[in-house]
CSV table of C-alpha atoms in Angstrom, one decimal:
chain,number,residue,atom,x,y,z
A,1,GLN,CA,0.0,0.0,0.0
A,2,VAL,CA,1.1,3.5,-0.7
A,3,GLN,CA,2.0,5.7,2.3
A,4,LEU,CA,1.5,9.4,2.1
A,5,VAL,CA,3.0,12.1,4.4
A,6,GLU,CA,1.9,15.7,4.2
A,7,SER,CA,3.8,18.8,5.3
A,8,GLY,CA,3.5,22.6,5.0
A,9,GLY,CA,0.4,23.5,6.9
A,10,GLY,CA,0.2,26.3,9.4
A,11,LEU,CA,-1.2,29.6,10.3
A,12,VAL,CA,-1.4,32.4,7.6
A,13,GLN,CA,-3.1,35.7,7.3
A,14,PRO,CA,-5.8,36.3,4.8
A,15,GLY,CA,-4.2,37.1,1.4
A,16,GLY,CA,-1.1,35.1,2.3
A,17,SER,CA,0.4,32.0,0.7
A,18,LEU,CA,1.3,28.5,1.8
A,19,ARG,CA,2.7,25.5,0.0
A,20,LEU,CA,1.7,22.0,0.9
A,21,SER,CA,3.7,18.9,-0.1
A,22,CYS,CA,2.9,15.2,0.0
A,23,SER,CA,5.5,12.5,-0.3
A,24,ALA,CA,4.5,9.0,-1.4
A,25,SER,CA,6.3,5.8,-0.6
A,26,GLY,CA,5.6,2.3,-1.7
A,27,SER,CA,4.7,0.7,-5.0
A,28,MET,CA,2.5,2.9,-7.2
A,29,PHE,CA,0.6,2.1,-10.3
A,30,SER,CA,2.1,4.0,-13.3
A,31,ILE,CA,-1.4,5.3,-14.1
A,32,ASN,CA,-2.7,7.1,-11.1
A,33,VAL,CA,-4.2,10.3,-9.7
A,34,MET,CA,-2.9,12.2,-6.8
A,35,GLY,CA,-4.7,15.1,-5.2
A,36,TRP,CA,-5.6,17.2,-2.2
A,37,TYR,CA,-8.9,17.2,-0.3
A,38,ARG,CA,-9.9,19.3,2.6
A,39,GLN,CA,-12.3,19.1,5.5
A,40,ALA,CA,-13.5,22.1,7.4
A,41,PRO,CA,-15.1,21.7,10.9
A,42,GLY,CA,-18.6,20.5,10.6
A,43,LYS,CA,-18.3,20.0,6.8
A,44,GLN,CA,-17.8,17.0,4.5
A,45,ARG,CA,-14.4,16.3,2.9
A,46,GLU,CA,-14.2,17.9,-0.5
A,47,LEU,CA,-11.9,17.8,-3.5
A,48,VAL,CA,-9.5,20.7,-3.8
A,49,ALA,CA,-7.4,19.7,-6.7
A,50,ARG,CA,-6.0,16.6,-8.4
A,51,ILE,CA,-3.5,15.7,-11.0
A,52,HIS,CA,-3.3,12.7,-13.2
A,53,SER,CA,-0.1,10.9,-13.9
A,54,GLY,CA,-0.5,12.1,-17.4
A,55,GLY,CA,-0.5,15.7,-16.2
A,56,SER,CA,-4.1,16.7,-16.5
A,57,THR,CA,-5.6,18.7,-13.6
A,58,ASN,CA,-8.9,19.4,-11.9
A,59,TYR,CA,-9.7,22.1,-9.4
A,60,ALA,CA,-12.6,23.0,-7.2
A,61,ASP,CA,-14.3,26.1,-8.5
A,62,SER,CA,-13.6,27.8,-5.1
A,63,VAL,CA,-9.8,27.6,-5.6
A,64,LYS,CA,-9.4,28.1,-9.4
A,65,GLY,CA,-7.0,30.9,-10.1
A,66,ARG,CA,-5.6,30.8,-6.6
A,67,PHE,CA,-4.3,27.3,-6.1
A,68,THR,CA,-1.9,25.3,-8.3
A,69,ILE,CA,-1.2,21.6,-8.1
A,70,SER,CA,1.9,20.0,-9.4
A,71,ARG,CA,3.7,16.7,-9.1
A,72,ASP,CA,7.2,15.2,-9.5
A,73,LYS,CA,7.4,11.4,-9.5
A,74,LYS,CA,6.2,10.6,-6.0
A,75,THR,CA,5.7,14.1,-4.6
A,76,VAL,CA,2.6,16.2,-5.1
A,77,SER,CA,2.5,19.9,-4.1
A,78,LEU,CA,-0.3,22.5,-3.7
A,79,GLN,CA,0.7,26.1,-4.0
A,80,MET,CA,-2.0,28.2,-2.3
A,81,ASN,CA,-2.1,31.9,-2.9
A,82,SER,CA,-4.6,34.6,-1.9
A,83,LEU,CA,-5.8,32.5,1.0
A,84,LYS,CA,-9.2,33.3,2.5
A,85,PRO,CA,-10.6,32.4,6.0
A,86,GLU,CA,-12.9,29.9,4.3
A,87,ASP,CA,-9.8,27.9,3.1
A,88,THR,CA,-9.3,27.0,6.8
A,89,ALA,CA,-9.4,23.2,7.0
A,90,VAL,CA,-7.4,20.0,7.4
A,91,TYR,CA,-5.9,19.2,4.0
A,92,TYR,CA,-5.4,15.6,3.1
A,93,CYS,CA,-3.3,14.1,0.4
A,94,ASN,CA,-4.8,11.3,-1.7
A,95,TYR,CA,-3.5,8.6,-4.0
A,96,ASP,CA,-5.8,6.6,-6.4
A,97,GLY,CA,-4.1,4.0,-8.5
A,98,LEU,CA,-6.8,2.1,-10.4
A,99,GLY,CA,-8.9,1.8,-7.2
A,100,ASP,CA,-6.0,1.3,-4.8
A,101,VAL,CA,-6.7,4.3,-2.6
A,102,SER,CA,-4.5,5.8,0.2
A,103,TRP,CA,-4.9,8.9,2.4
A,104,GLY,CA,-2.4,10.9,4.4
A,105,LYS,CA,-3.1,11.9,8.0
A,106,GLY,CA,-3.7,15.5,7.1
A,107,THR,CA,-2.2,18.9,7.7
A,108,LEU,CA,-4.0,21.8,9.3
A,109,VAL,CA,-4.2,25.1,7.4
A,110,THR,CA,-5.6,28.1,9.3
A,111,VAL,CA,-6.3,31.4,7.6
A,112,SER,CA,-6.9,34.1,10.2
A,113,SER,CA,-5.8,37.5,11.1
């Protein structure tokens, strides 16, 4: 099974930036999707962005133009700019290799003045 470890969360002021990284270990299918989900208090987990091994990307409407996902072999990153208080959540890294799914433990992002 693929293991995922996130890093880069923290406290940032509105309008600021953060970069999240996720490192994967273990055997991965060559065709896969890696991405970021988030869960705010009292809300369901939602997709933030994902990137296919072929390079195609998908973003939630709420983060388009502000967040950028990228990947390099077994690392996926999320550059978050122009952060808003509503971006506050635990961010989870996700791997999906033809139905073989793994989750990281999550990293907290807090946007507050």
